[in-house]
């Protein structure tokens, strides 16, 4: 009796489920963990983390390729080789980032892949191979069972690891404990692999013959790749679109990735009811919610975010269900997963690296929605519509295309206000009705989807892109310049980034928004001559439109730290903002991550440093740790003054500063404008110094300064930080 006939009971399945689930949990736990560990060395630039994601995707692809090649060996030999790989990778435990410093003059975004690959590459590679490899082993042991269902367990583990890090691991454990905990998990996975390998047959005659089925041709493999590419790209595009055009809520990136992972659990599950139901109605979701999202309405941002997440989940389930339907026989499953990994990596490269360079807006989002509509299964919703399309043939197709074109033109032109004062929603509704009727016929449906995307927001995005200098994009977001009568504005995603009054030199020199004279930073900068004399040295983290430059006085030395070259071009060269040119034309601008740049500055080289790096409500956590404040203290000296901007819609950062800035004396100024004049915005600034006389003199000059209350919030360090305790209730 061969092994596969003896051990097909339910305990065998659960051993494999536990092994796959634990390995996937570790994979998605290590990604944010190592990113957090590397912040002090690499900085928080999105370009750095895009590079890091390429490392993860490359390692995952390499792991899947290794699992595919390992399939050429006998099962017991596969287990021996994989166990050896796991043991060799264990040399890199406990997990962590190499202490090697970024070489001087090398761009951190280029150094990041080498540093991360050297730090965790072997461990990530070894664990990433397990999902496809163990499914193949399960097929050897239990030849009558479907191994693809185990992929659902893999993604349950991935989802659990993703959610566990920001909600449990990061708030409860310092990085050192996280490292040892992950290392213990790796040891557990190794033992589980030993258990799975022990169950494999030893001799060739004991190996159950797996039916190889038909070999997939190139077209089938390409189909797998494309079906994997679109949901992967849409997942990243959804995160970008939500935080750029809808609402910049911290931790929002977890939800798109989590739903993407859960879609595999639904699509690959044994029970097919939920996957088939979502897939059947996905075309309606794509048509309706796709058009709604591109409309870009901000009246109900959280509802818009919910619609975007539902859209992503429906697309992911539909396309992954289609991929599941096209899966090969179990003997060829490693090649199937390799193609899936290639598609996922290509989707990430397109949305994460190519799109920010190629487009000036989140155009990848509607393009991927359109691709999803072209790829999703399109079953007829009702028998009657199927009969109508069968009878109508080509003439019905042409008629529908003409009707959709007519509704688009009516929505744009609205002659004689035929569709009322708001023609776009009426025309969109008409196109949607036609599109729902067209479900089951590919060309009319895709044309209706394209029309809806174009009419309900797409054409306005194109118009703005065609306007010279109105919009630009970098890895840090989308910047939109609006030139109005008497005022120019810069919008960074959903956040106002700067306003300049126009019409006269005096108006153009007027500080606005969070930097008005009665704000905390305004009071402090006006006090600089009295505190530090005529030759004061001023440092500003975050250039924006350059508004703070208009506090510069003759003889002072000003230095701006800015991470995004696009912001420098907007402030200095666009012509829309003249703060720098009129007020501080000789100011030094240092490009790069502020903490890394300041750490290289001479001790005591600044008198005042203003920290204003919190754009679009994102928190560069590594700028707010105790070690970061020590860096600021070194460059400021004993009598230096540090200003921290903590205005934020979603985070209460003042308690963090109060507990983290150990040894500093502090006061805060919460400014609220009276009357709401043009360019006047509320703000909260905290002033810190280690010299009581400096703080006393600042407070004596007036202003609504108040003591900074100290709470029991845990201080942030490079070893521990969490935004959960300071997260405000979402409104």
XYZ file of C-alpha atoms in Angstrom:
731
model
C 0.000 0.000 0.000
C 1.511 3.345 -1.004
C 1.714 6.351 1.252
C -0.895 8.367 -0.597
C -3.486 5.676 0.132
C -2.699 5.546 3.859
C -2.795 9.173 4.906
C -5.609 11.043 3.236
C -7.569 11.895 6.392
C -8.453 15.412 7.482
C -5.415 15.859 9.824
C -3.097 15.825 6.811
C -4.925 18.716 5.176
C -4.742 20.795 8.327
C -0.995 20.260 8.718
C -0.535 21.747 5.250
C -3.066 24.514 5.928
C -1.215 25.497 9.121
C 2.157 25.504 7.349
C 0.986 27.600 4.397
C -1.011 29.982 6.581
C 1.886 30.567 9.003
C 4.367 31.192 6.190
C 2.076 33.697 4.469
C 1.422 35.417 7.801
C 5.172 35.914 8.267
C 5.611 37.250 4.720
C 3.062 40.037 5.106
C 4.209 40.779 8.635
C 7.826 41.249 7.611
C 7.135 43.823 4.875
C 5.850 46.686 7.075
C 8.147 45.567 9.900
C 11.344 45.899 7.877
C 10.079 49.139 6.318
C 9.650 50.498 9.827
C 13.122 49.282 10.850
C 14.773 50.953 7.863
C 13.213 54.403 8.303
C 16.110 56.014 10.223
C 18.655 54.846 7.621
C 16.728 55.356 4.393
C 14.234 58.081 5.209
C 10.552 58.110 4.369
C 10.594 58.952 0.669
C 7.905 57.125 -1.340
C 10.553 56.474 -3.980
C 12.463 54.490 -1.358
C 9.441 52.362 -0.550
C 8.570 51.878 -4.200
C 12.081 50.493 -4.555
C 11.521 48.322 -1.490
C 8.292 46.944 -2.976
C 10.238 45.997 -6.080
C 12.571 44.007 -3.838
C 9.631 42.169 -2.260
C 8.033 41.443 -5.633
C 11.332 40.282 -7.116
C 11.944 37.963 -4.165
C 8.400 36.601 -4.382
C 8.829 35.994 -8.102
C 12.158 34.306 -7.416
C 10.571 32.120 -4.750
C 7.813 30.993 -7.101
C 10.347 30.275 -9.842
C 12.405 28.230 -7.370
C 9.298 26.243 -6.373
C 8.572 25.594 -10.048
C 12.110 24.361 -10.758
C 12.129 22.224 -7.619
C 9.207 20.271 -9.061
C 11.623 18.414 -11.326
C 12.960 16.484 -8.301
C 11.388 13.580 -6.437
C 9.063 14.758 -3.619
C 11.370 13.666 -0.794
C 14.308 15.335 -2.529
C 12.242 18.526 -2.856
C 11.664 18.493 0.900
C 15.365 17.949 1.612
C 16.422 20.812 -0.663
C 13.798 23.193 0.707
C 14.686 22.374 4.305
C 18.333 23.086 3.478
C 17.332 26.458 1.990
C 15.347 27.292 5.142
C 18.283 26.375 7.380
C 20.757 28.374 5.302
C 18.471 31.415 5.373
C 18.231 31.100 9.169
C 21.781 32.522 9.318
C 20.108 35.937 8.789
C 18.118 35.597 12.044
C 17.144 37.449 14.134
C 15.531 39.453 11.377
C 16.564 43.073 11.044
C 18.110 45.695 8.802
C 21.853 45.799 8.321
C 23.547 48.570 10.266
C 25.401 49.666 7.112
C 24.909 53.385 6.586
C 23.870 54.843 3.250
C 27.125 55.853 1.488
C 27.595 59.576 1.119
C 26.372 60.904 -2.210
C 24.267 57.847 -3.106
C 20.514 58.296 -3.580
C 18.741 56.332 -0.788
C 16.068 55.129 -3.239
C 18.840 53.387 -5.198
C 20.601 52.064 -2.117
C 17.354 50.708 -0.577
C 17.043 47.594 -2.785
C 20.597 46.498 -1.962
C 20.222 47.134 1.749
C 16.866 45.347 2.062
C 17.875 42.422 -0.147
C 21.017 41.909 1.926
C 19.044 42.206 5.188
C 16.052 39.934 4.578
C 16.433 38.581 1.028
C 17.265 34.932 1.864
C 14.557 34.704 4.544
C 11.876 36.244 2.333
C 12.897 34.059 -0.607
C 12.747 30.842 1.425
C 9.319 31.538 2.938
C 7.783 32.923 -0.263
C 8.220 29.588 -2.084
C 6.061 27.648 0.341
C 2.534 28.321 -0.903
C 2.979 26.741 -4.382
C 5.525 24.166 -3.199
C 3.386 22.761 -0.395
C 0.303 22.646 -2.606
C 2.237 20.406 -4.953
C 3.311 18.187 -2.033
C -0.306 17.962 -0.914
C -1.264 16.795 -4.414
C 1.317 13.982 -4.110
C -0.014 12.854 -0.739
C -3.740 13.292 -1.454
C -4.121 12.872 -5.229
C -7.897 12.980 -5.117
C -8.079 16.372 -3.387
C -7.907 19.824 -5.008
C -4.678 21.512 -3.823
C -5.732 24.920 -5.155
C -8.076 25.377 -2.193
C -4.978 25.655 0.014
C -4.210 28.952 -1.710
C -7.238 30.366 0.101
C -5.505 29.515 3.402
C -2.360 31.208 2.136
C -4.187 34.470 1.623
C -6.009 34.251 4.929
C -2.546 34.161 6.500
C -1.384 37.063 4.343
C -4.391 39.148 5.340
C -3.896 38.311 9.019
C -0.237 39.352 8.877
C -1.104 42.587 7.094
C -3.760 43.588 9.638
C -1.855 42.345 12.656
C 1.149 44.614 12.182
C -0.467 48.089 12.441
C -3.234 46.986 14.818
C -1.387 44.666 17.215
C 2.322 44.169 16.629
C 3.451 47.783 16.160
C 1.374 49.250 19.038
C 2.354 46.521 21.519
C 5.960 45.572 20.754
C 9.215 47.461 20.189
C 11.181 46.558 17.087
C 13.606 44.310 18.949
C 10.753 42.182 20.301
C 9.125 42.170 16.859
C 12.353 40.820 15.397
C 12.624 37.970 17.895
C 8.920 37.173 17.559
C 9.224 36.894 13.792
C 12.305 34.705 14.202
C 10.344 32.365 16.483
C 7.639 32.189 13.815
C 10.271 31.266 11.251
C 11.440 28.396 13.477
C 7.826 27.203 13.741
C 7.435 27.266 9.956
C 10.610 25.236 9.578
C 9.265 22.560 11.959
C 5.954 22.465 10.086
C 7.813 22.022 6.802
C 9.671 19.091 8.344
C 6.309 17.551 9.282
C 4.941 18.026 5.747
C 8.136 16.661 4.196
C 8.045 13.595 6.450
C 4.652 12.678 4.987
C 5.961 12.625 1.423
C 6.589 9.244 -0.245
C 10.203 8.068 -0.257
C 10.460 5.833 -3.317
C 9.573 6.552 -6.928
C 7.054 3.698 -7.097
C 5.194 5.216 -4.129
C 4.572 8.534 -5.904
C 1.005 8.762 -7.084
C 0.961 9.566 -10.768
C -0.454 13.044 -11.214
C -2.342 13.655 -14.417
C -0.387 16.466 -16.116
C -3.349 17.466 -18.260
C -2.883 19.564 -21.351
C 0.162 21.817 -21.409
C -0.911 25.485 -21.435
C -0.011 27.317 -24.620
C 1.539 30.798 -24.677
C -1.846 32.446 -25.070
C -3.163 30.762 -21.917
C -0.075 31.758 -19.922
C -0.392 35.355 -21.159
C -4.054 35.301 -20.125
C -3.051 34.240 -16.609
C -0.489 37.051 -16.439
C -2.968 39.726 -17.553
C -5.670 38.473 -15.175
C -3.165 38.806 -12.314
C -1.769 42.143 -13.508
C -5.009 44.144 -13.465
C -6.096 43.476 -9.837
C -2.532 43.967 -8.584
C -2.197 47.277 -10.405
C -5.710 48.350 -9.391
C -4.918 47.654 -5.741
C -2.006 50.117 -5.775
C -3.914 52.564 -7.993
C -6.842 52.514 -5.563
C -4.543 53.441 -2.673
C -3.028 56.270 -4.734
C -6.396 57.528 -5.974
C -8.016 57.483 -2.525
C -5.181 59.329 -0.800
C -4.725 61.739 -3.735
C -8.268 62.595 -4.798
C -10.618 61.456 -2.016
C -9.318 61.370 1.558
C -5.829 60.975 3.060
C -6.694 58.811 6.072
C -3.737 57.176 7.856
C -3.620 53.367 7.533
C -5.995 53.554 4.545
C -3.406 51.676 2.473
C -4.118 48.554 4.565
C -7.678 48.214 3.280
C -7.006 47.944 -0.494
C -4.206 45.438 0.058
C -6.302 43.496 2.560
C -9.289 43.231 0.204
C -6.966 42.228 -2.629
C -5.648 39.353 -0.512
C -9.136 38.329 0.625
C -10.253 38.134 -3.009
C -7.924 35.144 -3.472
C -9.530 33.444 -0.480
C -12.970 33.847 -2.066
C -11.872 33.009 -5.618
C -9.926 29.842 -4.688
C -12.279 28.509 -2.004
C -13.794 25.000 -2.145
C -17.286 26.430 -1.925
C -17.958 28.366 -5.104
C -21.205 30.160 -4.257
C -19.782 33.498 -3.069
C -17.165 33.730 -5.827
C -19.735 33.025 -8.538
C -22.246 35.523 -7.110
C -19.693 38.346 -6.909
C -18.376 37.512 -10.385
C -21.860 37.513 -11.890
C -22.666 41.023 -10.694
C -19.143 42.455 -10.955
C -19.861 44.070 -14.373
C -22.597 46.197 -12.773
C -20.266 47.202 -9.924
C -17.496 48.113 -12.371
C -19.828 50.199 -14.522
C -21.619 52.073 -11.728
C -18.868 52.523 -9.139
C -16.142 53.067 -11.745
C -17.920 56.097 -13.135
C -18.787 57.382 -9.670
C -15.166 57.232 -8.516
C -13.742 59.065 -11.510
C -16.329 61.772 -10.856
C -14.122 62.671 -7.873
C -16.817 64.037 -5.556
C -15.587 65.041 -2.088
C -18.858 65.814 -0.303
C -18.889 62.363 1.317
C -15.264 61.220 1.187
C -15.647 58.118 3.352
C -18.591 56.911 1.259
C -16.498 57.471 -1.854
C -13.685 55.487 -0.265
C -16.135 52.678 0.526
C -17.307 52.632 -3.106
C -13.702 52.424 -4.313
C -12.992 49.498 -1.986
C -16.129 47.635 -3.103
C -15.090 48.186 -6.711
C -11.584 46.836 -6.053
C -12.918 43.751 -4.270
C -15.443 42.977 -7.025
C -12.795 43.327 -9.739
C -10.271 41.222 -7.843
C -12.732 38.424 -7.097
C -14.051 38.389 -10.674
C -10.642 38.235 -12.339
C -9.152 35.823 -9.825
C -12.224 33.597 -10.194
C -11.665 33.630 -13.938
C -8.031 32.699 -13.309
C -9.172 29.849 -11.058
C -11.462 28.583 -13.812
C -8.475 28.523 -16.192
C -6.137 26.774 -13.737
C -4.157 23.787 -14.996
C -3.998 20.286 -13.536
C -2.289 20.054 -10.097
C 0.869 18.682 -11.727
C 1.349 22.092 -13.394
C 0.293 24.351 -10.522
C 3.763 25.786 -9.826
C 3.918 27.159 -13.377
C 0.452 28.638 -12.875
C 1.539 30.429 -9.705
C 4.730 31.595 -11.390
C 2.652 33.256 -14.138
C 0.425 34.788 -11.450
C 3.488 36.191 -9.687
C 4.775 37.692 -12.939
C 1.430 39.408 -13.490
C 1.312 40.716 -9.918
C 4.817 42.134 -10.218
C 4.026 43.805 -13.545
C 0.898 45.375 -12.073
C 2.923 46.756 -9.174
C 5.597 48.130 -11.497
C 2.978 49.821 -13.688
C 1.059 51.516 -10.860
C 3.942 52.112 -8.465
C 6.795 53.141 -10.736
C 5.727 53.755 -14.336
C 2.458 55.651 -13.790
C 3.934 58.433 -11.577
C 6.482 59.139 -14.321
C 4.150 58.703 -17.292
C 1.032 60.521 -16.041
C 0.397 63.848 -14.299
C -2.744 62.501 -12.590
C -3.969 59.080 -11.420
C -4.820 58.004 -14.973
C -3.757 54.447 -14.190
C -6.931 54.154 -12.095
C -9.531 54.590 -14.889
C -7.312 52.675 -17.325
C -7.220 49.655 -15.016
C -10.977 49.917 -14.393
C -11.486 49.838 -18.163
C -9.142 46.834 -18.453
C -11.107 45.076 -15.713
C -14.318 45.597 -17.672
C -12.670 44.146 -20.767
C -11.416 41.053 -18.899
C -14.228 40.290 -16.449
C -16.676 37.469 -17.262
C -19.845 38.956 -18.817
C -22.712 36.510 -18.400
C -26.110 37.742 -19.552
C -28.066 38.864 -16.517
C -31.437 37.664 -17.846
C -32.494 35.128 -20.494
C -34.540 37.816 -22.236
C -31.507 40.051 -22.809
C -29.599 37.101 -24.191
C -32.400 36.457 -26.696
C -32.529 40.145 -27.662
C -28.796 40.285 -28.352
C -28.889 37.000 -30.244
C -31.674 38.348 -32.465
C -30.281 41.890 -32.858
C -26.788 40.924 -33.951
C -24.515 43.544 -35.468
C -27.265 46.117 -36.011
C -28.104 46.158 -32.307
C -24.419 46.548 -31.450
C -24.083 49.543 -33.783
C -27.278 51.079 -32.410
C -26.042 50.797 -28.826
C -22.681 52.353 -29.726
C -24.451 55.262 -31.427
C -26.747 55.743 -28.431
C -23.836 55.844 -25.998
C -22.005 58.360 -28.202
C -25.121 60.523 -28.298
C -25.478 60.517 -24.517
C -21.814 61.515 -24.140
C -22.263 64.460 -26.518
C -25.490 65.507 -24.798
C -23.816 65.397 -21.398
C -20.945 67.576 -22.605
C -22.837 70.090 -24.754
C -26.315 70.065 -23.121
C -27.916 72.208 -25.877
C -30.664 74.419 -24.526
C -30.186 72.790 -21.117
C -32.000 69.757 -22.481
C -30.735 67.655 -19.557
C -31.241 70.362 -16.957
C -28.652 72.380 -14.977
C -26.574 69.265 -14.154
C -26.347 67.294 -17.396
C -23.490 64.955 -16.508
C -25.325 62.837 -13.890
C -28.336 62.466 -16.213
C -26.190 61.403 -19.153
C -24.155 59.101 -16.895
C -27.359 57.438 -15.687
C -28.495 56.903 -19.274
C -25.129 55.398 -20.255
C -25.225 53.161 -17.182
C -28.677 51.833 -18.114
C -27.500 51.075 -21.639
C -24.332 49.486 -20.251
C -26.284 47.197 -17.918
C -28.445 46.148 -20.858
C -25.230 45.425 -22.813
C -23.788 43.052 -20.173
C -23.171 39.824 -22.040
C -21.981 41.568 -25.201
C -18.347 42.558 -24.760
C -17.853 45.486 -27.177
C -20.982 47.517 -26.266
C -20.364 46.991 -22.550
C -16.727 48.141 -22.707
C -17.743 51.129 -24.857
C -20.379 52.089 -22.276
C -17.814 51.782 -19.482
C -15.344 53.957 -21.399
C -18.069 56.532 -22.025
C -19.027 56.616 -18.348
C -15.412 57.056 -17.251
C -14.848 59.828 -19.802
C -18.067 61.749 -19.150
C -18.198 61.587 -15.373
C -14.840 63.124 -14.577
C -12.387 61.811 -17.146
C -12.690 64.686 -19.585
C -12.191 67.250 -16.798
C -8.959 65.504 -15.801
C -7.807 65.609 -19.419
C -8.665 69.304 -19.711
C -6.569 70.092 -16.638
C -3.674 68.025 -17.992
C -3.785 69.993 -21.234
C -3.596 73.312 -19.370
C 0.116 74.289 -19.305
C 1.619 74.207 -15.828
C -1.658 73.430 -14.057
C -0.746 70.019 -12.739
C 2.318 67.886 -12.158
C 3.032 64.605 -10.423
C 5.857 62.923 -8.592
C 6.249 59.887 -6.349
C 4.968 62.102 -3.538
C 1.599 62.890 -5.086
C -0.275 65.082 -7.541
C 0.151 68.865 -7.347
C -2.485 71.149 -8.848
C -1.964 74.896 -9.328
C -5.074 77.061 -9.503
C -4.685 80.656 -10.661
C -7.622 82.812 -9.595
C -8.404 86.485 -9.412
C -6.109 87.884 -6.744
C -4.964 84.502 -5.437
C -2.952 81.448 -6.567
C -3.340 78.108 -4.803
C -1.372 74.868 -4.662
C -3.275 71.686 -3.874
C -1.382 68.537 -2.874
C -3.877 65.740 -3.275
C -6.764 66.621 -0.979
C -4.716 69.065 1.111
C -4.201 72.774 0.556
C -0.442 73.167 0.268
C -0.112 76.925 -0.130
C -1.810 80.189 -1.115
C -0.266 83.393 -2.444
C -2.137 86.648 -2.757
C -1.463 88.449 -6.042
C -1.965 91.923 -7.478
C 0.848 93.897 -5.845
C 4.339 93.289 -4.381
C 3.012 93.868 -0.859
C 0.270 91.249 -1.279
C 2.745 88.756 -2.722
C 4.955 89.126 0.366
C 2.080 88.437 2.762
C 2.400 85.117 4.650
C -0.788 83.076 4.340
C -2.494 79.814 5.411
C -0.803 78.068 8.375
C 1.981 80.678 8.455
C 0.170 83.980 9.085
C 1.835 86.397 11.558
C -0.369 85.334 14.481
C 0.339 81.624 13.983
C 2.914 79.888 16.150
C 5.605 79.924 13.484
C 4.775 83.544 12.610
C 5.217 84.648 16.231
C 8.497 82.726 16.523
C 10.035 84.001 13.287
C 9.156 87.589 14.159
C 10.946 87.071 17.484
C 14.145 85.765 15.861
C 16.022 89.138 15.650
C 15.483 89.718 19.359
C 16.441 86.149 20.267
C 19.418 85.573 17.986
C 20.434 88.926 16.464
C 20.615 90.084 12.865
C 22.644 87.100 11.606
C 20.251 84.358 12.743
C 20.387 81.006 10.959
C 16.969 79.599 10.025
C 16.147 76.053 8.869
C 12.771 74.981 7.460
C 11.807 71.332 6.868
C 9.269 71.373 4.023
C 9.377 74.060 1.342
C 5.778 74.077 0.084
C 5.218 77.269 -1.875
C 7.975 79.022 0.084
C 5.582 81.092 2.206
C 7.809 81.207 5.291
C 10.567 82.889 3.258
C 8.684 86.165 3.630
C 9.742 86.340 7.282
C 13.394 86.567 6.166
C 15.321 89.652 7.284
C 18.555 91.107 5.819
C 21.610 89.320 7.174
C 19.790 86.113 8.075
C 20.799 82.758 6.566
C 17.882 80.584 5.419
C 18.004 76.900 4.560
C 15.049 74.816 3.300
C 14.997 71.004 3.469
C 12.728 69.556 0.773
C 12.368 65.942 -0.273
C 10.515 66.473 -3.569
C 12.267 68.193 -6.509
C 8.853 68.919 -8.052
C 7.961 71.132 -5.082
C 11.199 73.058 -5.575
C 10.341 73.685 -9.225
C 6.838 74.828 -8.321
C 8.052 77.235 -5.630
C 10.996 78.596 -7.575
C 10.327 78.248 -11.301
C 6.587 77.898 -12.011
C 5.839 81.633 -11.841
C 2.672 80.927 -9.851
C 4.423 81.560 -6.505
C 7.009 84.270 -5.927
C 7.639 84.028 -2.168
C 11.185 82.762 -2.665
C 12.095 85.188 -5.442
C 10.735 88.257 -3.659
C 11.665 87.432 -0.055
C 14.656 85.058 0.093
C 16.224 84.603 -3.337
C 19.533 83.445 -1.817
C 17.998 80.801 0.453
C 19.727 77.426 0.326
C 17.566 74.435 -0.660
C 18.753 70.979 0.430
C 17.115 68.104 -1.474
C 16.554 64.768 0.253
C 15.070 63.281 3.379
C 15.235 65.949 6.087
C 16.422 63.738 8.923
C 19.274 62.311 6.883
C 20.257 65.762 5.637
C 20.125 67.393 9.081
C 22.193 64.568 10.569
C 24.993 65.585 8.195
C 24.860 69.280 9.169
C 27.384 70.773 11.572
C 26.554 70.900 15.271
C 25.082 74.232 16.340
C 24.700 75.420 12.735
C 21.077 76.601 13.171
C 19.319 78.918 15.606
C 15.743 78.023 14.661
C 14.372 74.930 12.917
C 10.729 74.705 11.803
C 9.412 71.200 11.158
C 6.582 71.388 8.605
C 6.761 68.058 6.751
C 3.238 66.776 7.323
C 1.724 67.126 3.865
C -1.632 65.618 2.919
C -2.026 64.351 6.512
C 0.751 61.785 6.067
C 3.097 61.438 9.033
C 6.818 60.908 8.395
C 7.104 58.919 11.627
C 10.904 58.860 11.590
C 10.916 62.682 11.909
C 9.004 62.473 15.206
C 11.050 59.997 17.249
C 13.247 60.683 20.254
C 16.344 59.990 18.183
C 15.142 62.517 15.574
C 14.698 65.169 18.288
C 18.238 64.422 19.475
C 19.402 65.128 15.907
C 17.535 68.444 15.880
C 18.990 69.323 19.273
C 22.531 68.698 18.033
C 22.168 70.993 15.007
C 20.370 73.703 17.058
C 22.611 73.829 20.086
C 21.555 74.655 23.645
C 19.757 77.929 22.870
C 18.105 76.769 19.654
C 14.360 76.917 19.057
C 12.419 74.090 17.396
C 8.953 74.699 15.888
C 6.790 71.642 15.100
C 3.628 71.920 12.987
C 1.077 69.396 14.285
C -2.126 70.489 12.500
C -3.765 67.275 11.306
C -7.288 66.176 10.471
C -6.855 62.628 11.690
C -4.033 62.533 14.252
C -3.569 64.302 17.579
C 0.204 64.723 17.440
C 0.696 67.178 20.309
C 0.793 64.430 23.004
C 3.422 62.581 20.958
C 5.649 65.662 20.845
C 5.123 66.317 24.558
C 6.277 62.819 25.556
C 8.909 62.310 22.868
C 10.823 65.577 23.252
C 12.426 64.556 26.527
C 14.472 67.341 28.114
C 12.822 70.087 26.034
C 10.590 72.869 27.405
C 7.502 73.422 25.290
C 4.497 75.641 24.605
C 1.831 75.424 21.932
C -0.164 77.982 19.984
C -3.478 76.904 18.471
C -4.468 79.692 16.084
C -7.979 80.091 14.707
C -8.667 82.879 12.177
C -11.349 85.440 12.926
C -13.506 86.311 9.948
C -11.903 83.793 7.579
C -9.919 86.201 5.423
C -8.372 85.105 2.131
C -5.511 82.725 2.706
C -5.992 82.615 6.502
C -6.030 79.065 7.955
C -6.100 77.644 11.458
C -2.971 75.900 12.704
C -1.344 74.314 15.750
C 2.393 74.872 16.330
C 4.567 73.703 19.210
C 7.691 75.617 20.257
C 10.471 73.651 21.990
C 13.815 74.646 23.438
C 16.256 73.397 26.060
C 16.961 76.914 27.336
C 14.225 78.319 29.639
C 15.287 81.893 28.905
C 14.577 81.446 25.181
C 11.081 80.117 25.843
C 10.447 82.821 28.408
C 11.440 85.598 26.023
C 9.278 84.108 23.246
C 6.223 83.955 25.521
C 6.864 87.470 26.847
C 6.523 88.911 23.346
C 2.832 88.011 23.301
C 0.744 85.593 21.327
C -1.730 82.997 22.525
C 0.903 80.528 23.726
C -0.227 77.910 26.209
C 1.574 75.209 28.186
C 1.842 71.918 26.328
C -0.045 69.322 28.390
C 1.724 66.002 28.992
C -0.407 62.857 28.681
C 0.316 59.174 29.157
C 0.862 58.684 25.411
C 3.894 56.485 24.815
C 6.887 58.383 23.400
C 7.972 57.541 19.877
C 11.435 56.122 19.314
C 13.178 54.458 16.404
C 12.393 51.207 18.223
C 8.726 51.928 18.984
C 6.033 54.143 17.446
C 2.338 53.706 16.683
C -0.273 56.129 15.383
C -3.234 54.157 16.775
C -3.237 55.858 20.213
C -3.369 59.315 18.589
C -5.841 58.520 15.799
C -8.857 60.823 15.925
C -12.393 59.594 15.264
C -13.031 59.788 11.506
C -15.675 62.301 10.531
